């Protein structure tokens, strides 16, 4: 072992104690510790306890963990934020901060059912931990408005991260009317509408989301070109009249069979020459990464749907060909998102 190598026991501990790390992070964030210390650098234990409304010993425990994990720096008796915690001191509706409430309230307990979900080949985590009766997370969120708001705050912030780049880089010059399947609260649609002034967009999503999307689009004065309709992508045929179909952060939720059925539906709805655009987290064709593909795959399987995962570009392209769509390229966005494009022959 060289001087710089981490002993195997320590590396393993990082994995089997990972849940403690998250709880320090989450508790400090929920209590407003990072924002407080950013505003008043150098506060000592007793002052922090007073400001947070905690007793002194629990405060010491929290500060100890935050210091150990590099979230705070202790200088004399005073605490300071670090580059790691600074992004968590403001902009709570933006990533990375927006991820923490969702991980705490939506994911954390449910992911403890990962092994059972693998064995049963379905989303046991959702069934055991998220109240309601719907078989997928999206249906169950409609039964839990507070959690639904937490999810959409997180999802919108993630979409905004890649959305601006997507709006800039994806060439929709040949598209007159785009169908945005599972389009959510119109983040992508509003970016595209701004970039392509002649483009019309129809968002198809579940009823409560379509209503929220229309409210947003109206506020932005885009209602003449962007409309959301209630669409159950699996049980309804796609609206006709579109010459492009977008699936953004949607297909990885579902099984290969369902993805192929959606591609067949898209191919039926498109005219010859029509475009198809799949925006998805990237999995390398050789199945070795990246890390985000593994994390999201576990989430889709254990919680979101019990049937999806992050698929490779090669799989999507094979499924395109099976329904008469010719793959036309891959566009990388940020570190780990890809747009896979195709054209109906
Ligand atoms: C992960 S979000 C992606 C939202 C948006 N496309 C984006 O990139 O931000 C998945 C979306 O699929 C919608 N959805 C789930 N099941 C659906 C179904 N059966 N038909 C249509 N939309 C559905 C959800 O309501 C949610 O808005």
Short mmCIF file of C-alpha atoms and ligand atoms in Angstrom, two decimals:
data_model
loop_
_atom_site.label_atom_id
_atom_site.label_comp_id
_atom_site.label_asym_id
_atom_site.label_seq_id
_atom_site.Cartn_x
_atom_site.Cartn_y
_atom_site.Cartn_z
CA UNK A 1 0.00 0.00 0.00
CA UNK A 2 1.37 3.45 -0.90
CA UNK A 3 1.08 6.45 1.45
CA UNK A 4 -1.82 8.01 -0.46
CA UNK A 5 -3.94 4.87 -0.85
CA UNK A 6 -7.04 4.62 1.34
CA UNK A 7 -7.10 1.34 3.32
CA UNK A 8 -9.81 -1.02 2.09
CA UNK A 9 -11.57 -0.99 5.51
CA UNK A 10 -11.88 2.80 5.32
CA UNK A 11 -13.10 2.70 1.73
CA UNK A 12 -15.71 0.11 2.67
CA UNK A 13 -16.79 2.12 5.72
CA UNK A 14 -17.55 5.03 3.39
CA UNK A 15 -20.10 2.72 1.75
CA UNK A 16 -21.68 0.99 4.74
CA UNK A 17 -21.92 4.21 6.75
CA UNK A 18 -23.11 6.35 3.86
CA UNK A 19 -26.55 6.76 5.46
CA UNK A 20 -24.99 8.60 8.44
CA UNK A 21 -23.32 11.06 6.09
CA UNK A 22 -26.60 11.82 4.43
CA UNK A 23 -28.39 12.33 7.76
CA UNK A 24 -25.79 14.88 8.93
CA UNK A 25 -26.15 16.70 5.64
CA UNK A 26 -29.93 16.56 5.65
CA UNK A 27 -30.41 17.56 9.30
CA UNK A 28 -28.00 20.49 8.98
CA UNK A 29 -29.76 21.62 5.81
CA UNK A 30 -33.27 21.26 7.26
CA UNK A 31 -32.28 23.16 10.40
CA UNK A 32 -30.77 25.99 8.34
CA UNK A 33 -27.28 25.50 9.79
CA UNK A 34 -25.37 26.23 6.57
CA UNK A 35 -27.37 29.37 5.82
CA UNK A 36 -26.88 30.56 9.41
CA UNK A 37 -23.11 30.01 9.45
CA UNK A 38 -22.77 31.64 6.02
CA UNK A 39 -24.61 34.71 7.32
CA UNK A 40 -22.78 34.84 10.64
CA UNK A 41 -19.37 33.21 10.18
CA UNK A 42 -17.44 32.29 13.32
CA UNK A 43 -20.44 31.48 15.56
CA UNK A 44 -19.58 29.08 18.39
CA UNK A 45 -21.57 26.04 19.63
CA UNK A 46 -23.69 27.86 22.19
CA UNK A 47 -24.62 30.65 19.76
CA UNK A 48 -25.51 28.17 17.04
CA UNK A 49 -27.62 26.14 19.48
CA UNK A 50 -29.49 29.32 20.45
CA UNK A 51 -30.09 30.37 16.86
CA UNK A 52 -31.28 26.88 15.77
CA UNK A 53 -33.43 26.31 18.88
CA UNK A 54 -31.51 23.13 19.80
CA UNK A 55 -29.95 22.06 23.08
CA UNK A 56 -26.18 22.31 23.28
CA UNK A 57 -25.28 18.61 23.17
CA UNK A 58 -27.34 17.79 20.03
CA UNK A 59 -25.77 20.87 18.44
CA UNK A 60 -22.28 19.55 19.25
CA UNK A 61 -23.15 16.21 17.63
CA UNK A 62 -24.41 17.92 14.49
CA UNK A 63 -21.39 20.23 14.27
CA UNK A 64 -18.98 17.34 14.85
CA UNK A 65 -20.35 15.36 11.91
CA UNK A 66 -20.56 18.39 9.63
CA UNK A 67 -16.93 19.17 10.42
CA UNK A 68 -15.79 15.56 9.91
CA UNK A 69 -17.51 15.40 6.51
CA UNK A 70 -16.09 18.71 5.31
CA UNK A 71 -19.40 20.56 5.41
CA UNK A 72 -18.13 23.02 8.04
CA UNK A 73 -14.69 24.22 9.05
CA UNK A 74 -13.86 24.92 12.70
CA UNK A 75 -11.45 27.74 13.39
CA UNK A 76 -10.80 28.21 17.15
CA UNK A 77 -14.32 27.99 18.60
CA UNK A 78 -16.00 29.37 15.50
CA UNK A 79 -17.63 27.53 12.57
CA UNK A 80 -17.51 28.49 8.89
CA UNK A 81 -19.02 27.13 5.69
CA UNK A 82 -16.81 25.33 3.18
CA UNK A 83 -16.92 25.09 -0.63
CA UNK A 84 -19.02 21.93 -0.09
CA UNK A 85 -21.74 23.62 2.00
CA UNK A 86 -21.73 27.06 0.33
CA UNK A 87 -24.08 25.94 -2.49
CA UNK A 88 -26.56 24.92 0.22
CA UNK A 89 -26.82 28.36 1.84
CA UNK A 90 -29.27 29.95 -0.63
CA UNK A 91 -31.30 29.13 -3.78
CA UNK A 92 -33.12 26.32 -2.01
CA UNK A 93 -35.33 25.61 -5.05
CA UNK A 94 -32.28 25.07 -7.27
CA UNK A 95 -29.93 22.09 -7.54
CA UNK A 96 -28.01 20.97 -5.58
CA UNK A 97 -30.06 22.20 -2.57
CA UNK A 98 -33.40 21.06 -4.07
CA UNK A 99 -32.20 17.45 -4.03
CA UNK A 100 -31.89 17.22 -0.25
CA UNK A 101 -35.60 17.49 0.76
CA UNK A 102 -36.52 15.04 -2.03
CA UNK A 103 -33.86 12.53 -0.95
CA UNK A 104 -34.98 12.89 2.69
CA UNK A 105 -38.75 12.70 2.26
CA UNK A 106 -39.14 10.80 -1.03
CA UNK A 107 -36.24 8.41 -1.35
CA UNK A 108 -34.41 7.70 1.84
CA UNK A 109 -36.65 5.21 3.63
CA UNK A 110 -37.89 3.67 0.39
CA UNK A 111 -34.37 2.85 -0.83
CA UNK A 112 -33.92 0.60 2.21
CA UNK A 113 -36.13 -1.86 0.23
CA UNK A 114 -33.64 -2.11 -2.65
CA UNK A 115 -32.69 -5.74 -2.08
CA UNK A 116 -36.35 -6.86 -1.75
CA UNK A 117 -37.16 -4.88 -4.89
CA UNK A 118 -34.42 -6.70 -6.81
CA UNK A 119 -35.65 -10.08 -5.54
CA UNK A 120 -39.32 -9.36 -6.25
CA UNK A 121 -38.45 -7.50 -9.47
CA UNK A 122 -40.75 -4.62 -8.58
CA UNK A 123 -40.84 -1.36 -6.61
CA UNK A 124 -41.30 -2.62 -3.05
CA UNK A 125 -39.80 0.65 -1.74
CA UNK A 126 -42.71 2.69 -3.12
CA UNK A 127 -45.30 0.24 -1.81
CA UNK A 128 -43.87 0.14 1.71
CA UNK A 129 -42.95 3.76 2.27
CA UNK A 130 -45.05 6.13 0.17
CA UNK A 131 -48.71 6.29 1.17
CA UNK A 132 -51.35 5.57 -1.45
CA UNK A 133 -52.46 2.90 -3.87
CA UNK A 134 -51.09 3.90 -7.30
CA UNK A 135 -48.49 1.47 -8.70
CA UNK A 136 -46.02 4.18 -9.76
CA UNK A 137 -44.46 7.11 -7.96
CA UNK A 138 -46.17 9.62 -10.28
CA UNK A 139 -49.65 8.32 -9.45
CA UNK A 140 -48.78 8.17 -5.75
CA UNK A 141 -47.43 11.73 -5.78
CA UNK A 142 -50.88 12.90 -6.89
CA UNK A 143 -52.12 11.34 -3.62
CA UNK A 144 -49.45 13.23 -1.59
CA UNK A 145 -49.52 16.91 -2.66
CA UNK A 146 -46.71 18.01 -0.33
CA UNK A 147 -44.37 15.29 -1.61
CA UNK A 148 -45.48 16.04 -5.18
CA UNK A 149 -44.40 19.67 -4.73
CA UNK A 150 -41.03 18.54 -3.31
CA UNK A 151 -40.56 16.21 -6.29
CA UNK A 152 -41.42 18.82 -8.90
CA UNK A 153 -39.18 21.44 -7.26
CA UNK A 154 -36.30 18.94 -7.51
CA UNK A 155 -37.26 17.73 -11.01
CA UNK A 156 -37.65 21.27 -12.35
CA UNK A 157 -34.26 22.27 -11.00
CA UNK A 158 -32.62 19.20 -12.59
CA UNK A 159 -34.38 19.92 -15.88
CA UNK A 160 -33.31 23.58 -15.71
CA UNK A 161 -29.69 22.44 -15.33
CA UNK A 162 -29.71 20.62 -18.68
CA UNK A 163 -32.65 22.56 -20.12
CA UNK A 164 -30.75 25.68 -21.09
CA UNK A 165 -28.08 23.61 -22.85
CA UNK A 166 -30.74 21.42 -24.47
CA UNK A 167 -32.61 24.49 -25.74
CA UNK A 168 -29.40 25.87 -27.19
CA UNK A 169 -27.93 22.73 -28.74
CA UNK A 170 -30.84 20.63 -30.00
CA UNK A 171 -31.59 21.56 -33.60
CA UNK A 172 -35.38 21.81 -33.96
CA UNK A 173 -35.23 23.98 -37.09
CA UNK A 174 -37.00 21.28 -39.12
CA UNK A 175 -39.80 20.84 -36.57
CA UNK A 176 -43.10 22.79 -36.69
CA UNK A 177 -45.09 21.05 -33.94
CA UNK A 178 -43.43 19.09 -31.14
CA UNK A 179 -45.22 16.62 -28.87
CA UNK A 180 -43.50 16.60 -25.45
CA UNK A 181 -44.55 13.29 -23.86
CA UNK A 182 -44.38 13.35 -20.04
CA UNK A 183 -43.40 16.99 -20.42
CA UNK A 184 -43.94 17.86 -16.74
CA UNK A 185 -44.34 21.51 -15.80
CA UNK A 186 -43.09 22.81 -19.15
CA UNK A 187 -39.43 23.51 -18.42
CA UNK A 188 -38.23 22.10 -21.72
CA UNK A 189 -41.25 23.39 -23.63
CA UNK A 190 -40.69 26.98 -22.50
CA UNK A 191 -36.97 26.81 -23.37
CA UNK A 192 -37.73 25.49 -26.84
CA UNK A 193 -40.52 28.04 -27.36
CA UNK A 194 -38.06 30.84 -26.53
CA UNK A 195 -35.37 29.45 -28.86
CA UNK A 196 -37.68 28.60 -31.83
CA UNK A 197 -40.26 31.40 -32.24
CA UNK A 198 -42.37 29.52 -34.84
CA UNK A 199 -42.45 26.21 -32.98
CA UNK A 200 -45.74 24.92 -31.52
CA UNK A 201 -45.55 22.49 -28.62
CA UNK A 202 -48.12 20.13 -27.14
CA UNK A 203 -47.22 18.76 -23.72
CA UNK A 204 -48.86 15.45 -22.81
CA UNK A 205 -48.82 14.57 -19.11
CA UNK A 206 -51.05 13.30 -16.30
CA UNK A 207 -54.05 15.57 -15.53
CA UNK A 208 -52.75 17.36 -12.40
CA UNK A 209 -49.42 18.10 -14.12
CA UNK A 210 -51.05 19.23 -17.38
CA UNK A 211 -53.11 21.76 -15.38
CA UNK A 212 -49.98 23.07 -13.62
CA UNK A 213 -48.13 23.27 -16.96
CA UNK A 214 -50.96 25.29 -18.55
CA UNK A 215 -51.03 27.72 -15.63
CA UNK A 216 -47.30 28.29 -16.04
CA UNK A 217 -47.47 28.66 -19.81
CA UNK A 218 -50.29 31.21 -19.47
CA UNK A 219 -48.28 33.23 -16.93
CA UNK A 220 -45.37 33.31 -19.38
CA UNK A 221 -47.62 34.50 -22.21
CA UNK A 222 -46.88 31.41 -24.33
CA UNK A 223 -50.38 29.92 -24.39
CA UNK A 224 -50.80 30.63 -28.12
CA UNK A 225 -47.96 28.21 -28.96
CA UNK A 226 -47.61 25.88 -25.98
CA UNK A 227 -50.51 23.85 -24.57
CA UNK A 228 -50.60 20.93 -22.18
CA UNK A 229 -53.15 18.14 -22.61
CA UNK A 230 -54.02 15.28 -20.33
CA UNK A 231 -52.33 12.18 -21.75
CA UNK A 232 -51.76 8.72 -20.36
CA UNK A 233 -48.90 7.79 -22.64
CA UNK A 234 -49.62 4.06 -22.28
CA UNK A 235 -53.38 3.97 -22.62
CA UNK A 236 -54.05 6.88 -25.00
CA UNK A 237 -52.94 7.16 -28.61
CA UNK A 238 -50.64 10.17 -29.16
CA UNK A 239 -52.29 13.30 -30.58
CA UNK A 240 -51.72 13.57 -34.34
CA UNK A 241 -50.49 16.62 -36.27
CA UNK A 242 -47.02 16.74 -34.69
CA UNK A 243 -43.84 16.31 -36.72
CA UNK A 244 -41.53 15.75 -33.75
CA UNK A 245 -41.85 13.70 -30.55
CA UNK A 246 -39.78 14.45 -27.45
CA UNK A 247 -39.33 12.07 -24.54
CA UNK A 248 -37.31 13.96 -21.89
CA UNK A 249 -36.36 12.20 -18.65
CA UNK A 250 -39.25 9.83 -19.25
CA UNK A 251 -38.31 6.57 -20.99
CA UNK A 252 -35.80 5.39 -18.38
CA UNK A 253 -38.72 5.08 -15.95
CA UNK A 254 -40.25 2.20 -17.96
CA UNK A 255 -39.48 -1.37 -19.01
CA UNK A 256 -37.89 -2.13 -22.39
CA UNK A 257 -41.24 -3.51 -23.61
CA UNK A 258 -43.07 -0.30 -22.69
CA UNK A 259 -40.35 1.89 -24.22
CA UNK A 260 -40.66 -0.07 -27.45
CA UNK A 261 -44.46 0.32 -27.38
CA UNK A 262 -44.02 4.10 -26.92
CA UNK A 263 -41.62 4.22 -29.88
CA UNK A 264 -44.17 2.32 -31.98
CA UNK A 265 -46.81 4.88 -30.94
CA UNK A 266 -44.48 7.77 -31.78
CA UNK A 267 -43.72 6.20 -35.17
CA UNK A 268 -47.48 5.91 -35.87
CA UNK A 269 -48.08 9.55 -34.93
CA UNK A 270 -45.15 10.97 -36.96
CA UNK A 271 -45.16 11.77 -40.69
CA UNK A 272 -42.26 10.42 -42.80
CA UNK A 273 -39.17 12.50 -41.99
CA UNK A 274 -40.53 13.36 -38.50
CA UNK A 275 -38.00 13.55 -35.69
CA UNK A 276 -37.78 11.71 -32.39
CA UNK A 277 -35.70 13.04 -29.49
CA UNK A 278 -34.85 11.06 -26.36
CA UNK A 279 -33.31 13.09 -23.52
CA UNK A 280 -32.03 10.71 -20.87
CA UNK A 281 -29.27 10.11 -18.36
CA UNK A 282 -26.38 8.38 -20.11
CA UNK A 283 -25.27 4.83 -19.62
CA UNK A 284 -22.09 3.85 -21.44
CA UNK A 285 -22.69 1.25 -24.15
CA UNK A 286 -20.29 -1.12 -22.34
CA UNK A 287 -22.31 -1.02 -19.07
CA UNK A 288 -19.49 0.34 -16.85
CA UNK A 289 -20.99 3.66 -15.73
CA UNK A 290 -21.30 6.51 -15.05
CA UNK A 291 -22.22 6.50 -11.34
CA UNK A 292 -25.42 8.51 -11.87
CA UNK A 293 -26.73 5.78 -14.21
CA UNK A 294 -26.38 3.24 -11.40
CA UNK A 295 -28.06 5.46 -8.77
CA UNK A 296 -30.98 6.38 -10.99
CA UNK A 297 -31.46 2.79 -12.12
CA UNK A 298 -31.80 1.71 -8.48
CA UNK A 299 -34.30 4.53 -7.91
CA UNK A 300 -36.47 3.60 -10.90
CA UNK A 301 -36.50 -0.04 -9.89
CA UNK A 302 -37.10 0.42 -6.14
CA UNK A 303 -39.39 3.44 -6.15
CA UNK A 304 -40.46 5.19 -9.35
CA UNK A 305 -41.91 2.36 -11.42
CA UNK A 306 -40.32 -0.97 -10.48
CA UNK A 307 -39.49 -1.63 -14.11
CA UNK A 308 -37.11 0.97 -15.54
CA UNK A 309 -33.41 1.71 -15.58
CA UNK A 310 -30.97 3.98 -17.39
CA UNK A 311 -30.57 2.27 -20.77
CA UNK A 312 -27.62 2.58 -23.14
CA UNK A 313 -27.67 4.63 -26.34
CA UNK A 314 -27.18 1.42 -28.30
CA UNK A 315 -30.40 -0.04 -26.83
CA UNK A 316 -32.46 3.03 -27.77
CA UNK A 317 -31.05 2.97 -31.28
CA UNK A 318 -31.90 -0.70 -31.68
CA UNK A 319 -35.46 0.01 -30.51
CA UNK A 320 -35.69 2.94 -33.00
CA UNK A 321 -34.76 0.67 -35.91
CA UNK A 322 -37.35 -1.91 -34.88
CA UNK A 323 -40.16 0.64 -35.57
CA UNK A 324 -38.71 2.20 -38.74
CA UNK A 325 -36.88 5.13 -37.14
CA UNK A 326 -33.31 5.69 -38.34
CA UNK A 327 -30.89 6.84 -35.59
CA UNK A 328 -29.46 10.24 -36.53
CA UNK A 329 -27.02 11.04 -33.73
CA UNK A 330 -26.21 11.48 -30.05
CA UNK A 331 -25.72 14.83 -28.39
CA UNK A 332 -24.00 14.97 -24.99
CA UNK A 333 -25.35 17.49 -22.45
CA UNK A 334 -23.27 18.22 -19.37
CA UNK A 335 -21.45 15.31 -17.80
CA UNK A 336 -24.06 12.59 -17.95
CA UNK A 337 -27.10 13.43 -20.05
CA UNK A 338 -27.51 12.49 -23.70
CA UNK A 339 -30.02 13.26 -26.44
CA UNK A 340 -30.49 10.36 -28.82
CA UNK A 341 -32.14 11.45 -32.04
CA UNK A 342 -33.81 9.62 -34.89
CA UNK A 343 -35.87 10.28 -37.99
CA UNK A 344 -38.83 8.32 -39.33
CA UNK A 345 -37.91 6.80 -42.69
C1 LIG B 1 -39.18 12.62 -14.58
S1 LIG B 1 -40.51 13.61 -15.03
C2 LIG B 1 -39.89 14.44 -16.50
C3 LIG B 1 -40.55 15.75 -16.77
C4 LIG B 1 -40.02 16.54 -18.01
N1 LIG B 1 -40.09 15.78 -19.24
C5 LIG B 1 -38.60 17.01 -17.79
O1 LIG B 1 -37.70 16.67 -18.54
O2 LIG B 1 -38.43 17.78 -16.83
C6 LIG B 1 -41.61 12.40 -15.69
C7 LIG B 1 -42.94 12.95 -16.09
O3 LIG B 1 -43.71 11.88 -16.65
C8 LIG B 1 -45.06 12.08 -16.27
N2 LIG B 1 -45.77 10.81 -16.42
C9 LIG B 1 -45.72 9.71 -15.62
N3 LIG B 1 -46.52 8.73 -16.10
C10 LIG B 1 -47.08 9.21 -17.22
C11 LIG B 1 -47.99 8.68 -18.17
N4 LIG B 1 -48.49 7.44 -18.04
N5 LIG B 1 -48.35 9.44 -19.23
C12 LIG B 1 -47.86 10.70 -19.37
N6 LIG B 1 -46.99 11.26 -18.50
C13 LIG B 1 -46.62 10.54 -17.44
C14 LIG B 1 -44.95 12.58 -14.84
O4 LIG B 1 -46.12 13.23 -14.42
C15 LIG B 1 -43.75 13.52 -14.94
O5 LIG B 1 -44.12 14.84 -15.26
#
